[in-house]
Amino acid sequence: DSGVTQTPKHLITATGQRVTLRCSPRSGDLSVYWYQQSLDQGLQFLIQYYNGEERAKGNILERFSAQQFPDLHSELNLSSLELGDSALYFCASSGQDLSGNTIYFGEGSWLTVV
Amino acid sequence: GENVEQHPSTLSVQEGDSAVIKCTYSDSASNYFPWYKQELGKGPQLIIDIRSNVGEKKDQRIAVTLNKTAKHFSLHITETQPEDSAVYFCAASMSGIVDTGRRALTFGSGTRLQVQP
């Protein structure tokens, strides 16, 4: 158990709909990262938050947004869903360490768009 | 930005043999190189990592080597067992500035390792 908790584990929704994925980072971790993994694809970085502020953006679509709350949990909002958005969405977290620190992944949220 | 290439994409070995997976990275500023193991339906799990001030690191049957000059690093698994079968990902990143933590990982495309009993 990595200590990173993601909900829901599975989600089926229709095209055009909007969903929210939730992530609780490891206790004390300030950084939260969101990754997308499509079928037989690698892990694509979407966005990073650090202590409530957006830190870095990767290949995140404009239809997607995220935020990190004062209690450090994070949400990834996916809107106007398309079939191609079906994927595993991972949240990861890391702590604050001057020398560099480990990034731990949650078990993922399986999103199926039908 | 960083680009990480990983080879091979699939690897099949006999139980007890060794397995080697290789990665190259493009950004010379990267200083942290973890390896993750992903089993079916699960999240990536860190199995070993190496920082740029070290050339080699070992943990039981797993070892990682880093060549900063050539910008490549490798994962070595000895005495493979069926439970080693999984997808392995290499990754690279750099430490962030003091008050913003680690930069996000850039992953390789993954290697599907199958250990035949």
PDB file of C-alpha atoms in Angstrom:
ATOM      1  CA  ASP A   1       0.000   0.000   0.000  1.00  0.00           C
ATOM      2  CA  SER A   2       1.602   3.245  -1.185  1.00  0.00           C
ATOM      3  CA  GLY A   3      -0.497   5.449   1.080  1.00  0.00           C
ATOM      4  CA  VAL A   4      -1.989   7.339  -1.880  1.00  0.00           C
ATOM      5  CA  THR A   5      -5.742   6.850  -2.061  1.00  0.00           C
ATOM      6  CA  GLN A   6      -7.812   7.335  -5.183  1.00  0.00           C
ATOM      7  CA  THR A   7     -11.576   7.235  -5.646  1.00  0.00           C
ATOM      8  CA  PRO A   8     -13.531   5.969  -7.413  1.00  0.00           C
ATOM      9  CA  LYS A   9     -11.682   2.832  -8.508  1.00  0.00           C
ATOM     10  CA  HIS A  10     -13.957   2.325 -11.495  1.00  0.00           C
ATOM     11  CA  LEU A  11     -16.252   4.703 -13.329  1.00  0.00           C
ATOM     12  CA  ILE A  12     -18.404   4.264 -16.418  1.00  0.00           C
ATOM     13  CA  THR A  13     -19.962   7.329 -17.976  1.00  0.00           C
ATOM     14  CA  ALA A  14     -21.361   8.533 -21.272  1.00  0.00           C
ATOM     15  CA  THR A  15     -19.791  10.832 -23.840  1.00  0.00           C
ATOM     16  CA  GLY A  16     -20.326  14.488 -23.104  1.00  0.00           C
ATOM     17  CA  GLN A  17     -20.525  13.964 -19.377  1.00  0.00           C
ATOM     18  CA  ARG A  18     -18.297  15.329 -16.609  1.00  0.00           C
ATOM     19  CA  VAL A  19     -16.561  13.358 -13.871  1.00  0.00           C
ATOM     20  CA  THR A  20     -14.378  14.144 -10.877  1.00  0.00           C
ATOM     21  CA  LEU A  21     -11.572  11.902  -9.695  1.00  0.00           C
ATOM     22  CA  ARG A  22     -10.324  12.311  -6.163  1.00  0.00           C
ATOM     23  CA  CYS A  23      -6.906  11.762  -4.634  1.00  0.00           C
ATOM     24  CA  SER A  24      -5.633  11.795  -1.071  1.00  0.00           C
ATOM     25  CA  PRO A  25      -1.836  11.982  -1.005  1.00  0.00           C
ATOM     26  CA  ARG A  26       0.418  10.272   1.494  1.00  0.00           C
ATOM     27  CA  SER A  27       0.333  11.938   4.882  1.00  0.00           C
ATOM     28  CA  GLY A  28       2.456  15.075   4.794  1.00  0.00           C
ATOM     29  CA  ASP A  29       3.191  14.998   1.059  1.00  0.00           C
ATOM     30  CA  LEU A  30       2.846  18.437  -0.493  1.00  0.00           C
ATOM     31  CA  SER A  31       3.140  17.514  -4.177  1.00  0.00           C
ATOM     32  CA  VAL A  32       0.378  15.786  -6.109  1.00  0.00           C
ATOM     33  CA  TYR A  33       0.767  14.599  -9.692  1.00  0.00           C
ATOM     34  CA  TRP A  34      -1.840  13.322 -12.132  1.00  0.00           C
ATOM     35  CA  TYR A  35      -0.977  10.862 -14.889  1.00  0.00           C
ATOM     36  CA  GLN A  36      -3.027   9.250 -17.651  1.00  0.00           C
ATOM     37  CA  GLN A  37      -2.399   5.723 -18.889  1.00  0.00           C
ATOM     38  CA  SER A  38      -4.320   4.627 -21.963  1.00  0.00           C
ATOM     39  CA  LEU A  39      -4.538   0.989 -23.083  1.00  0.00           C
ATOM     40  CA  ASP A  40      -1.066  -0.285 -23.906  1.00  0.00           C
ATOM     41  CA  GLN A  41       0.303   3.209 -23.455  1.00  0.00           C
ATOM     42  CA  GLY A  42       2.845   4.617 -21.112  1.00  0.00           C
ATOM     43  CA  LEU A  43       2.249   7.079 -18.343  1.00  0.00           C
ATOM     44  CA  GLN A  44       1.526  10.581 -19.574  1.00  0.00           C
ATOM     45  CA  PHE A  45       2.003  13.426 -17.131  1.00  0.00           C
ATOM     46  CA  LEU A  46      -0.998  15.710 -16.893  1.00  0.00           C
ATOM     47  CA  ILE A  47      -0.453  18.216 -14.097  1.00  0.00           C
ATOM     48  CA  GLN A  48       1.327  18.782 -10.779  1.00  0.00           C
ATOM     49  CA  TYR A  49       0.265  20.733  -7.712  1.00  0.00           C
ATOM     50  CA  TYR A  50       2.487  21.744  -4.849  1.00  0.00           C
ATOM     51  CA  ASN A  51       0.953  22.901  -1.589  1.00  0.00           C
ATOM     52  CA  GLY A  52      -2.182  24.115  -3.313  1.00  0.00           C
ATOM     53  CA  GLU A  53      -0.526  25.834  -6.256  1.00  0.00           C
ATOM     54  CA  GLU A  54      -0.234  24.572  -9.805  1.00  0.00           C
ATOM     55  CA  ARG A  55       3.430  23.670 -10.309  1.00  0.00           C
ATOM     56  CA  ALA A  56       3.703  22.168 -13.779  1.00  0.00           C
ATOM     57  CA  LYS A  57       1.517  21.213 -16.701  1.00  0.00           C
ATOM     58  CA  GLY A  58       2.036  18.347 -19.065  1.00  0.00           C
ATOM     59  CA  ASN A  59      -0.210  17.041 -21.819  1.00  0.00           C
ATOM     60  CA  ILE A  60      -3.438  18.057 -20.161  1.00  0.00           C
ATOM     61  CA  LEU A  61      -6.400  18.863 -22.391  1.00  0.00           C
ATOM     62  CA  GLU A  62      -8.302  22.114 -21.925  1.00  0.00           C
ATOM     63  CA  ARG A  63     -11.384  20.023 -21.073  1.00  0.00           C
ATOM     64  CA  PHE A  64      -9.515  18.748 -18.017  1.00  0.00           C
ATOM     65  CA  SER A  65      -8.740  20.712 -14.890  1.00  0.00           C
ATOM     66  CA  ALA A  66      -7.431  19.993 -11.430  1.00  0.00           C
ATOM     67  CA  GLN A  67      -7.039  21.588  -8.061  1.00  0.00           C
ATOM     68  CA  GLN A  68      -5.410  20.892  -4.725  1.00  0.00           C
ATOM     69  CA  PHE A  69      -7.270  21.863  -1.588  1.00  0.00           C
ATOM     70  CA  PRO A  70      -5.930  23.239   1.724  1.00  0.00           C
ATOM     71  CA  ASP A  71      -6.033  19.739   3.228  1.00  0.00           C
ATOM     72  CA  LEU A  72      -3.769  18.703   0.290  1.00  0.00           C
ATOM     73  CA  HIS A  73      -6.226  16.338  -1.356  1.00  0.00           C
ATOM     74  CA  SER A  74      -6.641  16.863  -5.073  1.00  0.00           C
ATOM     75  CA  GLU A  75      -9.367  16.483  -7.664  1.00  0.00           C
ATOM     76  CA  LEU A  76      -9.095  15.974 -11.413  1.00  0.00           C
ATOM     77  CA  ASN A  77     -12.128  17.184 -13.333  1.00  0.00           C
ATOM     78  CA  LEU A  78     -12.757  15.752 -16.783  1.00  0.00           C
ATOM     79  CA  SER A  79     -15.513  17.367 -18.837  1.00  0.00           C
ATOM     80  CA  SER A  80     -17.138  16.932 -22.267  1.00  0.00           C
ATOM     81  CA  LEU A  81     -15.871  13.388 -22.164  1.00  0.00           C
ATOM     82  CA  GLU A  82     -14.975  11.584 -25.365  1.00  0.00           C
ATOM     83  CA  LEU A  83     -14.444   7.891 -26.050  1.00  0.00           C
ATOM     84  CA  GLY A  84     -10.705   8.518 -26.238  1.00  0.00           C
ATOM     85  CA  ASP A  85     -10.639   9.726 -22.656  1.00  0.00           C
ATOM     86  CA  SER A  86     -11.150   6.154 -21.482  1.00  0.00           C
ATOM     87  CA  ALA A  87      -8.015   5.377 -19.502  1.00  0.00           C
ATOM     88  CA  LEU A  88      -6.493   4.710 -16.126  1.00  0.00           C
ATOM     89  CA  TYR A  89      -5.880   7.936 -14.249  1.00  0.00           C
ATOM     90  CA  PHE A  90      -3.201   7.822 -11.596  1.00  0.00           C
ATOM     91  CA  CYS A  91      -2.503  10.196  -8.797  1.00  0.00           C
ATOM     92  CA  ALA A  92       0.929  10.272  -7.201  1.00  0.00           C
ATOM     93  CA  SER A  93       2.452  12.233  -4.362  1.00  0.00           C
ATOM     94  CA  SER A  94       5.830  13.173  -3.003  1.00  0.00           C
ATOM     95  CA  GLY A  95       7.143  15.003   0.030  1.00  0.00           C
ATOM     96  CA  GLN A  96       9.381  17.986   0.472  1.00  0.00           C
ATOM     97  CA  ASP A  97      13.030  17.050   0.395  1.00  0.00           C
ATOM     98  CA  LEU A  98      15.967  19.175  -0.660  1.00  0.00           C
ATOM     99  CA  SER A  99      17.880  16.208  -2.058  1.00  0.00           C
ATOM    100  CA  GLY A 100      15.044  14.728  -4.029  1.00  0.00           C
ATOM    101  CA  ASN A 101      12.295  12.399  -2.930  1.00  0.00           C
ATOM    102  CA  THR A 102      10.296   9.397  -3.976  1.00  0.00           C
ATOM    103  CA  ILE A 103       7.070   9.650  -5.914  1.00  0.00           C
ATOM    104  CA  TYR A 104       4.412   7.153  -4.835  1.00  0.00           C
ATOM    105  CA  PHE A 105       1.458   6.167  -6.987  1.00  0.00           C
ATOM    106  CA  GLY A 106      -2.088   5.290  -6.082  1.00  0.00           C
ATOM    107  CA  GLU A 107      -3.948   2.327  -7.531  1.00  0.00           C
ATOM    108  CA  GLY A 108      -5.652   4.445 -10.165  1.00  0.00           C
ATOM    109  CA  SER A 109      -9.168   5.272 -11.283  1.00  0.00           C
ATOM    110  CA  TRP A 110     -10.431   3.305 -14.267  1.00  0.00           C
ATOM    111  CA  LEU A 111     -12.553   5.561 -16.457  1.00  0.00           C
ATOM    112  CA  THR A 112     -14.641   4.063 -19.243  1.00  0.00           C
ATOM    113  CA  VAL A 113     -16.494   6.441 -21.556  1.00  0.00           C
ATOM    114  CA  VAL A 114     -19.270   4.800 -23.554  1.00  0.00           C
TER     115      VAL A 114
ATOM    116  CA  GLY B   1      11.531  18.877 -22.099  1.00  0.00           C
ATOM    117  CA  GLU B   2      12.803  15.506 -21.033  1.00  0.00           C
ATOM    118  CA  ASN B   3      12.430  12.483 -23.319  1.00  0.00           C
ATOM    119  CA  VAL B   4      12.998   8.941 -22.070  1.00  0.00           C
ATOM    120  CA  GLU B   5      13.374   5.993 -24.410  1.00  0.00           C
ATOM    121  CA  GLN B   6      13.116   2.420 -23.154  1.00  0.00           C
ATOM    122  CA  HIS B   7      14.080  -0.906 -24.737  1.00  0.00           C
ATOM    123  CA  PRO B   8      13.038  -3.595 -25.292  1.00  0.00           C
ATOM    124  CA  SER B   9       9.269  -3.261 -25.324  1.00  0.00           C
ATOM    125  CA  THR B  10       8.862  -6.957 -24.519  1.00  0.00           C
ATOM    126  CA  LEU B  11      11.263  -9.410 -22.927  1.00  0.00           C
ATOM    127  CA  SER B  12      10.780 -13.103 -22.329  1.00  0.00           C
ATOM    128  CA  VAL B  13      13.255 -15.043 -20.186  1.00  0.00           C
ATOM    129  CA  GLN B  14      13.434 -18.435 -18.550  1.00  0.00           C
ATOM    130  CA  GLU B  15      13.076 -18.634 -14.813  1.00  0.00           C
ATOM    131  CA  GLY B  16      16.496 -18.203 -13.232  1.00  0.00           C
ATOM    132  CA  ASP B  17      17.932 -16.194 -16.116  1.00  0.00           C
ATOM    133  CA  SER B  18      18.822 -12.516 -15.924  1.00  0.00           C
ATOM    134  CA  ALA B  19      16.841  -9.687 -17.490  1.00  0.00           C
ATOM    135  CA  VAL B  20      18.194  -6.309 -18.565  1.00  0.00           C
ATOM    136  CA  ILE B  21      16.127  -3.277 -19.513  1.00  0.00           C
ATOM    137  CA  LYS B  22      17.768  -0.136 -20.876  1.00  0.00           C
ATOM    138  CA  CYS B  23      16.735   3.498 -20.945  1.00  0.00           C
ATOM    139  CA  THR B  24      18.185   6.696 -22.320  1.00  0.00           C
ATOM    140  CA  TYR B  25      17.271  10.230 -21.352  1.00  0.00           C
ATOM    141  CA  SER B  26      17.773  13.534 -23.102  1.00  0.00           C
ATOM    142  CA  ASP B  27      17.927  16.238 -20.420  1.00  0.00           C
ATOM    143  CA  SER B  28      21.333  16.440 -18.770  1.00  0.00           C
ATOM    144  CA  ALA B  29      19.689  18.282 -15.844  1.00  0.00           C
ATOM    145  CA  SER B  30      17.813  15.132 -14.813  1.00  0.00           C
ATOM    146  CA  ASN B  31      19.285  13.737 -11.617  1.00  0.00           C
ATOM    147  CA  TYR B  32      16.836  11.126 -10.389  1.00  0.00           C
ATOM    148  CA  PHE B  33      16.080   7.829 -12.118  1.00  0.00           C
ATOM    149  CA  PRO B  34      13.505   5.496 -10.579  1.00  0.00           C
ATOM    150  CA  TRP B  35      12.215   2.175 -11.864  1.00  0.00           C
ATOM    151  CA  TYR B  36       8.608   1.150 -11.368  1.00  0.00           C
ATOM    152  CA  LYS B  37       6.935  -2.232 -11.648  1.00  0.00           C
ATOM    153  CA  GLN B  38       3.299  -2.317 -12.694  1.00  0.00           C
ATOM    154  CA  GLU B  39       1.217  -5.445 -12.311  1.00  0.00           C
ATOM    155  CA  LEU B  40      -2.061  -5.862 -14.139  1.00  0.00           C
ATOM    156  CA  GLY B  41      -4.751  -3.522 -12.835  1.00  0.00           C
ATOM    157  CA  LYS B  42      -2.457  -1.921 -10.254  1.00  0.00           C
ATOM    158  CA  GLY B  43      -0.572   1.300  -9.845  1.00  0.00           C
ATOM    159  CA  PRO B  44       3.160   1.585 -10.564  1.00  0.00           C
ATOM    160  CA  GLN B  45       5.248   0.495  -7.597  1.00  0.00           C
ATOM    161  CA  LEU B  46       8.747   1.830  -7.037  1.00  0.00           C
ATOM    162  CA  ILE B  47      11.271  -0.994  -6.988  1.00  0.00           C
ATOM    163  CA  ILE B  48      14.583   0.855  -7.052  1.00  0.00           C
ATOM    164  CA  ASP B  49      15.926   4.305  -7.800  1.00  0.00           C
ATOM    165  CA  ILE B  50      19.273   5.951  -8.362  1.00  0.00           C
ATOM    166  CA  ARG B  51      20.473   9.518  -8.091  1.00  0.00           C
ATOM    167  CA  SER B  52      23.037  11.096 -10.365  1.00  0.00           C
ATOM    168  CA  ASN B  53      25.784  11.123  -7.766  1.00  0.00           C
ATOM    169  CA  VAL B  54      25.821   7.307  -7.758  1.00  0.00           C
ATOM    170  CA  GLY B  55      26.850   4.953 -10.563  1.00  0.00           C
ATOM    171  CA  GLU B  56      25.282   1.738  -9.340  1.00  0.00           C
ATOM    172  CA  LYS B  57      22.809   0.597  -6.723  1.00  0.00           C
ATOM    173  CA  LYS B  58      21.787  -2.905  -5.694  1.00  0.00           C
ATOM    174  CA  ASP B  59      18.892  -4.311  -3.750  1.00  0.00           C
ATOM    175  CA  GLN B  60      18.924  -8.095  -3.523  1.00  0.00           C
ATOM    176  CA  ARG B  61      18.196  -9.409  -7.056  1.00  0.00           C
ATOM    177  CA  ILE B  62      17.720  -5.966  -8.558  1.00  0.00           C
ATOM    178  CA  ALA B  63      20.410  -3.524  -9.592  1.00  0.00           C
ATOM    179  CA  VAL B  64      20.436  -0.266 -11.494  1.00  0.00           C
ATOM    180  CA  THR B  65      23.389   1.336 -13.253  1.00  0.00           C
ATOM    181  CA  LEU B  66      23.719   4.905 -14.450  1.00  0.00           C
ATOM    182  CA  ASN B  67      26.062   6.378 -17.034  1.00  0.00           C
ATOM    183  CA  LYS B  68      25.655  10.153 -16.852  1.00  0.00           C
ATOM    184  CA  THR B  69      28.032  10.831 -19.711  1.00  0.00           C
ATOM    185  CA  ALA B  70      26.103   8.628 -22.102  1.00  0.00           C
ATOM    186  CA  LYS B  71      22.769   9.548 -20.492  1.00  0.00           C
ATOM    187  CA  HIS B  72      21.611   6.019 -20.066  1.00  0.00           C
ATOM    188  CA  PHE B  73      20.606   3.784 -17.197  1.00  0.00           C
ATOM    189  CA  SER B  74      19.707   0.126 -16.939  1.00  0.00           C
ATOM    190  CA  LEU B  75      17.759  -2.233 -14.729  1.00  0.00           C
ATOM    191  CA  HIS B  76      19.219  -5.678 -14.056  1.00  0.00           C
ATOM    192  CA  ILE B  77      17.164  -8.465 -12.520  1.00  0.00           C
ATOM    193  CA  THR B  78      19.047 -11.641 -11.657  1.00  0.00           C
ATOM    194  CA  GLU B  79      17.638 -15.095 -10.903  1.00  0.00           C
ATOM    195  CA  THR B  80      14.267 -14.114 -12.339  1.00  0.00           C
ATOM    196  CA  GLN B  81      11.132 -15.667 -10.897  1.00  0.00           C
ATOM    197  CA  PRO B  82       7.602 -15.946 -12.336  1.00  0.00           C
ATOM    198  CA  GLU B  83       6.421 -13.240  -9.925  1.00  0.00           C
ATOM    199  CA  ASP B  84       8.809 -10.815 -11.636  1.00  0.00           C
ATOM    200  CA  SER B  85       6.477 -10.912 -14.654  1.00  0.00           C
ATOM    201  CA  ALA B  86       5.040  -7.408 -15.035  1.00  0.00           C
ATOM    202  CA  VAL B  87       5.503  -4.178 -16.967  1.00  0.00           C
ATOM    203  CA  TYR B  88       8.567  -2.209 -15.927  1.00  0.00           C
ATOM    204  CA  PHE B  89       8.895   1.533 -16.448  1.00  0.00           C
ATOM    205  CA  CYS B  90      11.984   3.669 -16.193  1.00  0.00           C
ATOM    206  CA  ALA B  91      11.634   7.371 -15.470  1.00  0.00           C
ATOM    207  CA  ALA B  92      13.679  10.519 -15.072  1.00  0.00           C
ATOM    208  CA  SER B  93      13.236  13.815 -13.305  1.00  0.00           C
ATOM    209  CA  MET B  94      15.160  16.501 -11.537  1.00  0.00           C
ATOM    210  CA  SER B  95      14.867  17.979  -8.117  1.00  0.00           C
ATOM    211  CA  GLY B  96      12.810  21.129  -8.034  1.00  0.00           C
ATOM    212  CA  ILE B  97      14.009  24.329  -6.493  1.00  0.00           C
ATOM    213  CA  VAL B  98      14.059  24.361  -2.725  1.00  0.00           C
ATOM    214  CA  ASP B  99      10.475  25.181  -1.960  1.00  0.00           C
ATOM    215  CA  THR B 100       8.623  23.417  -4.759  1.00  0.00           C
ATOM    216  CA  GLY B 101       9.609  19.788  -4.418  1.00  0.00           C
ATOM    217  CA  ARG B 102      10.480  17.275  -7.065  1.00  0.00           C
ATOM    218  CA  ARG B 103       9.654  17.825 -10.705  1.00  0.00           C
ATOM    219  CA  ALA B 104       7.249  15.392 -12.343  1.00  0.00           C
ATOM    220  CA  LEU B 105       8.602  12.120 -13.706  1.00  0.00           C
ATOM    221  CA  THR B 106       8.955  11.521 -17.427  1.00  0.00           C
ATOM    222  CA  PHE B 107       8.398   7.849 -18.114  1.00  0.00           C
ATOM    223  CA  GLY B 108       9.723   5.482 -20.719  1.00  0.00           C
ATOM    224  CA  SER B 109       7.222   3.488 -22.755  1.00  0.00           C
ATOM    225  CA  GLY B 110       7.516   0.364 -20.611  1.00  0.00           C
ATOM    226  CA  THR B 111       8.882  -3.176 -20.957  1.00  0.00           C
ATOM    227  CA  ARG B 112       6.614  -6.181 -20.596  1.00  0.00           C
ATOM    228  CA  LEU B 113       8.708  -8.842 -18.878  1.00  0.00           C
ATOM    229  CA  GLN B 114       7.529 -12.425 -18.979  1.00  0.00           C
ATOM    230  CA  VAL B 115       9.359 -15.023 -16.927  1.00  0.00           C
ATOM    231  CA  GLN B 116       8.680 -18.529 -18.177  1.00  0.00           C
ATOM    232  CA  PRO B 117       8.644 -21.206 -15.454  1.00  0.00           C
TER     233      PRO B 117
END
